[in-house]
mmCIF file with all atom_site columns, C-alpha atoms in Angstrom:
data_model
loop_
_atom_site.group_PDB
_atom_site.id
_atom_site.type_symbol
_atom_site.label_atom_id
_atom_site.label_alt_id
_atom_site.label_comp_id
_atom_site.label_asym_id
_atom_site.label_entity_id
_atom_site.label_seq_id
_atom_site.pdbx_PDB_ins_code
_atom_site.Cartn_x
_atom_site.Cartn_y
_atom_site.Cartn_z
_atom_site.occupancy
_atom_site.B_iso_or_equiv
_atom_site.pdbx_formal_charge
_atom_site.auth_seq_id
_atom_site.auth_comp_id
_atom_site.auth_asym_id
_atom_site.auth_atom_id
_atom_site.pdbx_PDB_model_num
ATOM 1   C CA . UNK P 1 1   ? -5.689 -13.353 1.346  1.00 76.00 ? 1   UNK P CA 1
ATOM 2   C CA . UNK P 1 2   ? -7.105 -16.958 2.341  1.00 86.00 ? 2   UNK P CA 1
ATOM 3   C CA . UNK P 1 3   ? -5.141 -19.679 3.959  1.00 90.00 ? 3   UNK P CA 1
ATOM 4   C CA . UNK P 1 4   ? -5.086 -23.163 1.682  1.00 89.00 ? 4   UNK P CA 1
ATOM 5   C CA . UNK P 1 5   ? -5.708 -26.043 3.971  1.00 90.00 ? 5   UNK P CA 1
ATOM 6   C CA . UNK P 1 6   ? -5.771 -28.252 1.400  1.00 89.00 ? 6   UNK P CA 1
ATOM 7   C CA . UNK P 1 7   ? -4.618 -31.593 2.380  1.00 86.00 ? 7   UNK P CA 1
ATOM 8   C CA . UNK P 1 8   ? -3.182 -33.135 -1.079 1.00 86.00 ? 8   UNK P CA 1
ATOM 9   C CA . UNK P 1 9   ? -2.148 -29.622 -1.656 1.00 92.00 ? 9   UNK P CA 1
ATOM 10  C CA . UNK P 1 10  ? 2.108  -29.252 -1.838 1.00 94.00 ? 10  UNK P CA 1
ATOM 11  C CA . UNK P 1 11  ? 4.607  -26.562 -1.808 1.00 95.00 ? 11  UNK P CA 1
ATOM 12  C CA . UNK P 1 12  ? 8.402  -26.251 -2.006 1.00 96.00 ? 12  UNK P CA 1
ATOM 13  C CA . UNK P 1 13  ? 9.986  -25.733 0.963  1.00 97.00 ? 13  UNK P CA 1
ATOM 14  C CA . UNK P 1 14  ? 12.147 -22.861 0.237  1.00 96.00 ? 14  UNK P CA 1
ATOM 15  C CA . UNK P 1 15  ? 8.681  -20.881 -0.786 1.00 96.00 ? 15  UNK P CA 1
ATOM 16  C CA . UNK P 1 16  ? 6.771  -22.218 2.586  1.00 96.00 ? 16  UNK P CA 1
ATOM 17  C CA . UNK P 1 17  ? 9.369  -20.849 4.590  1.00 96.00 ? 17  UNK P CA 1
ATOM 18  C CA . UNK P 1 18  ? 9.793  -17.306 2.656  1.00 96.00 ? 18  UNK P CA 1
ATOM 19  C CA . UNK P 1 19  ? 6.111  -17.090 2.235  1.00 96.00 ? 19  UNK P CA 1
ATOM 20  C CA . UNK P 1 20  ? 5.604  -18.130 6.189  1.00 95.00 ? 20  UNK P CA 1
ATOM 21  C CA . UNK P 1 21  ? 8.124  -15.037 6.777  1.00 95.00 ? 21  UNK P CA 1
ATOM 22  C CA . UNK P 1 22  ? 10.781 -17.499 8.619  1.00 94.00 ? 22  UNK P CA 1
ATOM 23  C CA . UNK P 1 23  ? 13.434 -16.095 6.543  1.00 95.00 ? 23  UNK P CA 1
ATOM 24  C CA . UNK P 1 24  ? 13.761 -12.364 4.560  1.00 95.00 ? 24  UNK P CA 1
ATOM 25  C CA . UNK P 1 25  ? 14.486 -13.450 1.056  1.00 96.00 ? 25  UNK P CA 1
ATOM 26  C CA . UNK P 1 26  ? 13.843 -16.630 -1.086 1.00 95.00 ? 26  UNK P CA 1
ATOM 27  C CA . UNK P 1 27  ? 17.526 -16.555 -2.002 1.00 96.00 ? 27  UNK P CA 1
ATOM 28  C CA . UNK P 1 28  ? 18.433 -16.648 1.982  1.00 96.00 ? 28  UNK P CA 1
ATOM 29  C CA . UNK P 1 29  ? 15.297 -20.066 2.561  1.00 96.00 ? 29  UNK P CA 1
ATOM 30  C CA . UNK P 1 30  ? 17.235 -21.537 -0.506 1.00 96.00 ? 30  UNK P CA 1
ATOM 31  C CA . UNK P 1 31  ? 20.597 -20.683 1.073  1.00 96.00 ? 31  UNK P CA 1
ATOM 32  C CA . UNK P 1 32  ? 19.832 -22.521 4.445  1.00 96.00 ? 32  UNK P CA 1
ATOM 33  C CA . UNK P 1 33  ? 18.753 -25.391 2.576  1.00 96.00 ? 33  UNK P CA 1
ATOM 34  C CA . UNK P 1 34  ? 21.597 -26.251 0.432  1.00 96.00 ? 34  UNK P CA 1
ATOM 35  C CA . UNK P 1 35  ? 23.620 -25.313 3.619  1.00 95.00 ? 35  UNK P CA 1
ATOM 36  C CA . UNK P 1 36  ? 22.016 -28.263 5.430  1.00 95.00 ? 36  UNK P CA 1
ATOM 37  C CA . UNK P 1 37  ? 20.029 -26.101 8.027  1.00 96.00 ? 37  UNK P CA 1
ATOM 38  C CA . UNK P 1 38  ? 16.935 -27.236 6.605  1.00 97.00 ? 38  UNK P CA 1
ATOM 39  C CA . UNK P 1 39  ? 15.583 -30.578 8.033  1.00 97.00 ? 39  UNK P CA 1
ATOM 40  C CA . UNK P 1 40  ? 11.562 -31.857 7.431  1.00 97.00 ? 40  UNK P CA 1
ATOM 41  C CA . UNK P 1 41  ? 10.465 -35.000 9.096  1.00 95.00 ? 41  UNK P CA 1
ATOM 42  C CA . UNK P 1 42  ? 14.049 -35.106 10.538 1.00 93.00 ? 42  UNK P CA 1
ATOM 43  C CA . UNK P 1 43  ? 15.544 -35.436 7.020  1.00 95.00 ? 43  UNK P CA 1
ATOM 44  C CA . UNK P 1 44  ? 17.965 -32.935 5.226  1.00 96.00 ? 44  UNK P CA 1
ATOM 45  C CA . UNK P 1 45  ? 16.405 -31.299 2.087  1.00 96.00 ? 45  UNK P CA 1
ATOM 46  C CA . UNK P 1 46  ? 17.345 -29.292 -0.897 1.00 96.00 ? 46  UNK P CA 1
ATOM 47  C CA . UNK P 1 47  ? 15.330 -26.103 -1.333 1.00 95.00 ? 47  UNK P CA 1
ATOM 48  C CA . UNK P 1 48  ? 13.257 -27.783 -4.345 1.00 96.00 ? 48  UNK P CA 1
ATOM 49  C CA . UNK P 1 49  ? 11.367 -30.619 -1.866 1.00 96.00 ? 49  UNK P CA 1
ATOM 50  C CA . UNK P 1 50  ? 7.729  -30.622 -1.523 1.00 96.00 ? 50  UNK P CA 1
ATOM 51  C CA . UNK P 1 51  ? 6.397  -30.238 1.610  1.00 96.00 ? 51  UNK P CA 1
ATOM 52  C CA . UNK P 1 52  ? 2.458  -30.785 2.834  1.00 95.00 ? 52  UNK P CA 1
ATOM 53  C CA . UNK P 1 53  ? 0.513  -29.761 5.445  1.00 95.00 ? 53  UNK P CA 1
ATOM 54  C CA . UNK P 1 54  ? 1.080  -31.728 8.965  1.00 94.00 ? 54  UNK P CA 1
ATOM 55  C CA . UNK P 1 55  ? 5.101  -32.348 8.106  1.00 96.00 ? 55  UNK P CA 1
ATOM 56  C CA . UNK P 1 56  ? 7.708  -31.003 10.603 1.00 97.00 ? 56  UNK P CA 1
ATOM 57  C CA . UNK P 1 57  ? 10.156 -28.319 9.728  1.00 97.00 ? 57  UNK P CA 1
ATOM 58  C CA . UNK P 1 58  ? 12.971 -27.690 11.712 1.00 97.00 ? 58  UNK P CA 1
ATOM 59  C CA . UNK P 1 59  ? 15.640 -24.734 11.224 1.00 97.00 ? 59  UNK P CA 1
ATOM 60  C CA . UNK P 1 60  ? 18.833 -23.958 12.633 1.00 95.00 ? 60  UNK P CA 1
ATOM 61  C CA . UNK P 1 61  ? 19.040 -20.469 12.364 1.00 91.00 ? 61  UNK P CA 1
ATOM 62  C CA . UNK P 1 62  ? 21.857 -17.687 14.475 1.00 85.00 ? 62  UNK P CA 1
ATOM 63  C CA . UNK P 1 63  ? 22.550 -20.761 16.660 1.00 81.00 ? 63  UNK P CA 1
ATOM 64  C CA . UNK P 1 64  ? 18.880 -21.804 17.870 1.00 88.00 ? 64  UNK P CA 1
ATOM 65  C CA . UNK P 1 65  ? 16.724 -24.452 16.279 1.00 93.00 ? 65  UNK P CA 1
ATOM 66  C CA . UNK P 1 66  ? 13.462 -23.621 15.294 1.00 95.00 ? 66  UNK P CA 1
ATOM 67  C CA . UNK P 1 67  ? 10.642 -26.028 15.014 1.00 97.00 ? 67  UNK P CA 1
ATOM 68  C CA . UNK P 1 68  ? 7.148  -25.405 13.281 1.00 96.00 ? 68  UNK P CA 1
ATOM 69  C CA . UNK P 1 69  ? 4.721  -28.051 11.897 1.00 97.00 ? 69  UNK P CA 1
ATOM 70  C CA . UNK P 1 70  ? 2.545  -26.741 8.377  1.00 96.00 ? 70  UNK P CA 1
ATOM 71  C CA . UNK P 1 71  ? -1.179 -25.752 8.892  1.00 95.00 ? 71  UNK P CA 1
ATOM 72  C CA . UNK P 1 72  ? -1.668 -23.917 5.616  1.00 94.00 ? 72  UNK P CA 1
ATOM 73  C CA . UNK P 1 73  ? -0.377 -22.696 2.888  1.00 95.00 ? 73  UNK P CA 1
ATOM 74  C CA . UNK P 1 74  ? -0.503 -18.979 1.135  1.00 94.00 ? 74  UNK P CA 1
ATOM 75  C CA . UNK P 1 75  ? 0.460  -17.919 -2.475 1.00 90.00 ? 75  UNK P CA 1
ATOM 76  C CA . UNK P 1 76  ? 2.525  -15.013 -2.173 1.00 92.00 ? 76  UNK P CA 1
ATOM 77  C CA . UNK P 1 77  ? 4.258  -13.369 1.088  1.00 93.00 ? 77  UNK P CA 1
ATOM 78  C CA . UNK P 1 78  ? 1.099  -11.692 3.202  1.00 92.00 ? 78  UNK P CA 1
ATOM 79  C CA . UNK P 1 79  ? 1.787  -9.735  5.917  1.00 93.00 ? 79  UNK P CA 1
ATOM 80  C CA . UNK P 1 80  ? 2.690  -11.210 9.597  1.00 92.00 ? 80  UNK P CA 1
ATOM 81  C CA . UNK P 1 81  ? -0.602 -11.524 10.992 1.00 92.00 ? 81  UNK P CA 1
ATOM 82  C CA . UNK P 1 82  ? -2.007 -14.025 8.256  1.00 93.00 ? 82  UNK P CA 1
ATOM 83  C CA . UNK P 1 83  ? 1.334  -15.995 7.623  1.00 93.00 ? 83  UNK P CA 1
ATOM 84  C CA . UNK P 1 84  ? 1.523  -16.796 11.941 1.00 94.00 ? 84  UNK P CA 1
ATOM 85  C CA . UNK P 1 85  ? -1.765 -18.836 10.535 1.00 94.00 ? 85  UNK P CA 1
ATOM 86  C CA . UNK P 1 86  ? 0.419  -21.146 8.882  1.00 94.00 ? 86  UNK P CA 1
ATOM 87  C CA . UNK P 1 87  ? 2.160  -22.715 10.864 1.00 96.00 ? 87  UNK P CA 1
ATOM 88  C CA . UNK P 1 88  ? 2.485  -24.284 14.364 1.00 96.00 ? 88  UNK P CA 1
ATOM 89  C CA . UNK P 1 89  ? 5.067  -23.194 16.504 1.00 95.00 ? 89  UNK P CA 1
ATOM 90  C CA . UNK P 1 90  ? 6.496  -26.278 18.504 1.00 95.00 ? 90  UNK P CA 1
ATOM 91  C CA . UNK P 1 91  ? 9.886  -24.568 19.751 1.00 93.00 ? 91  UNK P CA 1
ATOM 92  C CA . UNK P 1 92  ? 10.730 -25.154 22.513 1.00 91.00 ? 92  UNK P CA 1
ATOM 93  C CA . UNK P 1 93  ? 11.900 -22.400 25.155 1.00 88.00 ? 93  UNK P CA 1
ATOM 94  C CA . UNK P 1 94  ? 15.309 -21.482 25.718 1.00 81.00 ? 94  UNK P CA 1
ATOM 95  C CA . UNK P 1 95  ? 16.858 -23.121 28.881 1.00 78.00 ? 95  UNK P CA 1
ATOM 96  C CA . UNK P 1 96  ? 17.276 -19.681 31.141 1.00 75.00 ? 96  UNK P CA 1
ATOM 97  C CA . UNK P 1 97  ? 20.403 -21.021 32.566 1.00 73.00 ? 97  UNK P CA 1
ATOM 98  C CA . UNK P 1 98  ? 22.095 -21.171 29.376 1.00 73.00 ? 98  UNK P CA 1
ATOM 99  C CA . UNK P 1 99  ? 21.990 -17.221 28.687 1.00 71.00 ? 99  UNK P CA 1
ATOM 100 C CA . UNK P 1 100 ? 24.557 -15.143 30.773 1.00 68.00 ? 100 UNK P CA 1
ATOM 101 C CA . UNK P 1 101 ? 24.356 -12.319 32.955 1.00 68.00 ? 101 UNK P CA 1
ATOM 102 C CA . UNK P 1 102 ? 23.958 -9.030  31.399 1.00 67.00 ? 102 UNK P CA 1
ATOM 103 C CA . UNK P 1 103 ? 24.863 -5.891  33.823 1.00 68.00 ? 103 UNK P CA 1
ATOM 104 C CA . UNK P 1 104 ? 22.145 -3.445  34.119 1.00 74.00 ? 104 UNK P CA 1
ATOM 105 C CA . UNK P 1 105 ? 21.907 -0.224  35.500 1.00 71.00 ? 105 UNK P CA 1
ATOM 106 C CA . UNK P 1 106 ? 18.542 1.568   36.484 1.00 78.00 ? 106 UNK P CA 1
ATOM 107 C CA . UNK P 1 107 ? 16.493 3.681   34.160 1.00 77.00 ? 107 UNK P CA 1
ATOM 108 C CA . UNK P 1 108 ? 17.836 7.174   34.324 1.00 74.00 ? 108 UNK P CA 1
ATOM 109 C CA . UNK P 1 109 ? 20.942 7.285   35.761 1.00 79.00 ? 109 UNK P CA 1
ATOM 110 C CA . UNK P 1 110 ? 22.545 8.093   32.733 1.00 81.00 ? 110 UNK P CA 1
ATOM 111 C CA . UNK P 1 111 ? 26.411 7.226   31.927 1.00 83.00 ? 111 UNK P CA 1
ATOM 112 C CA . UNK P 1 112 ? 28.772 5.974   34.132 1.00 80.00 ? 112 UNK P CA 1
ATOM 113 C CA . UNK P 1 113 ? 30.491 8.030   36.411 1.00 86.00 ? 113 UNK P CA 1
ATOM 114 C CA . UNK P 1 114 ? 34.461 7.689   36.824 1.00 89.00 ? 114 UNK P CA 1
ATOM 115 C CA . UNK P 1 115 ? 33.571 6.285   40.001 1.00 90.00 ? 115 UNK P CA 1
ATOM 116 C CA . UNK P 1 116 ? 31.589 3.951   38.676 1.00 85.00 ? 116 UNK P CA 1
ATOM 117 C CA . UNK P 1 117 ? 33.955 2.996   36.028 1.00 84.00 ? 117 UNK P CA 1
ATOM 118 C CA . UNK P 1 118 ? 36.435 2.491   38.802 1.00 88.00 ? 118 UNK P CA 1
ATOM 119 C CA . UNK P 1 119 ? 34.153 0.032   40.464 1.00 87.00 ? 119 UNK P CA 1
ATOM 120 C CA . UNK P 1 120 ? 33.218 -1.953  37.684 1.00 82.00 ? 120 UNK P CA 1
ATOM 121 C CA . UNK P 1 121 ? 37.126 -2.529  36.949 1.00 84.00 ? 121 UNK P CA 1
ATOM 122 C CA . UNK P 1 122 ? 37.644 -3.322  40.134 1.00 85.00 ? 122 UNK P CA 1
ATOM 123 C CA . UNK P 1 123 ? 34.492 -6.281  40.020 1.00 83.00 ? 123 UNK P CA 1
ATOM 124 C CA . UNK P 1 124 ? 35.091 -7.518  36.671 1.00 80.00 ? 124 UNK P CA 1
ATOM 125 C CA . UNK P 1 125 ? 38.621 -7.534  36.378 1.00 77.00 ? 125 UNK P CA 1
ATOM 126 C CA . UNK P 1 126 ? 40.357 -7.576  32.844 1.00 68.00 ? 126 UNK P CA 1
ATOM 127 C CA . UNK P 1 127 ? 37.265 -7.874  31.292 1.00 68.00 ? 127 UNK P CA 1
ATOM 128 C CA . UNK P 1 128 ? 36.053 -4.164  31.726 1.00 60.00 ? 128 UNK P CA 1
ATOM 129 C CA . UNK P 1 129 ? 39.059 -3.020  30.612 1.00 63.00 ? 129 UNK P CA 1
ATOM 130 C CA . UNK P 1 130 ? 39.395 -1.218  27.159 1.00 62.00 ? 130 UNK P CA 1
ATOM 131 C CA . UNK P 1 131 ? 41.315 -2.947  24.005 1.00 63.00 ? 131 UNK P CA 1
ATOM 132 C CA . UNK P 1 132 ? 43.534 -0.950  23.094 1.00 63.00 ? 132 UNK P CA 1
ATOM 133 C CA . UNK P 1 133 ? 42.768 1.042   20.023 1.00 60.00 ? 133 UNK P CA 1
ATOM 134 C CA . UNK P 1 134 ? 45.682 2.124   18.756 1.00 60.00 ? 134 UNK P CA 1
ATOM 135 C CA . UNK P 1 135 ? 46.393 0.187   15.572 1.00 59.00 ? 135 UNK P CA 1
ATOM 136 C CA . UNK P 1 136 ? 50.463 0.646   15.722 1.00 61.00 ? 136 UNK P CA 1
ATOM 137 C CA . UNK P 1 137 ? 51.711 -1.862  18.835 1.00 57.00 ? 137 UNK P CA 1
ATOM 138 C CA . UNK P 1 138 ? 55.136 -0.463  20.620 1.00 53.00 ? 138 UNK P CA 1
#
């Protein structure tokens, strides 16, 4: 499948960013857009707006905004090795401090003792505590 770099050449969006594998279904890339998650050039856009090669589209998708300028376009959905070729990726990274602090514990040890259990309690407090379960309340 070959990459058109046309440069008159124009697509809607909602088929650039299915087709570019940024979101699963065309009904989903049509779905962000009328939501207003859709922005090119920095302007909102309904699914049905033509987009060309060199514009800026930027998605907020699960709470991150994504940022990728067009290089090419393809006719139907290829696989994820040719559609990476159209498109730029200008995203920036996430801001490390931002993310929290995720316990680990080391490869093999397996599950928790009830010692261990004990001592994460006692460190995190009423956060390590399990809800209660029981759907009828006394």
């Amino acid at each position: 499948m070959e990459i058109d770099r046309t440069p008159g050449k124009h697509v809607r969006v909602d088929v650039w960013l299915w087709t570019t594998r940024m979101f699963k279904t065309r009904n989903l890339a049509t779905q962000a857009c009328r939501g207003g998650h859709v922005q090119v050039d920095g302007q909102r856009v309904k699914a049905a707006q033509k987009v060309v090669i060199g514009q800026e589209v930027r998605v907020r998708k699960a709470g991150t905004e994504f940022i990728w300028k067009i290089t090419g376009f393809v006719p139907t959905r290829p696989q994820s090795s040719i559609a990476v070729q159209c498109y730029e990726d200008l995203t920036p990274p996430p801001d490390p401090a931002l993310r929290g602090f995720v316990p680990r514990r080391d490869k093999g040890l397996g599950r928790p003792t009830k010692k261990d259990r004990r001592e994460m309690e006692k460190f995190l407090g009423d956060m390590a505590k399990p809800r209660n379960r029981d759907r009828r309340q006394p």
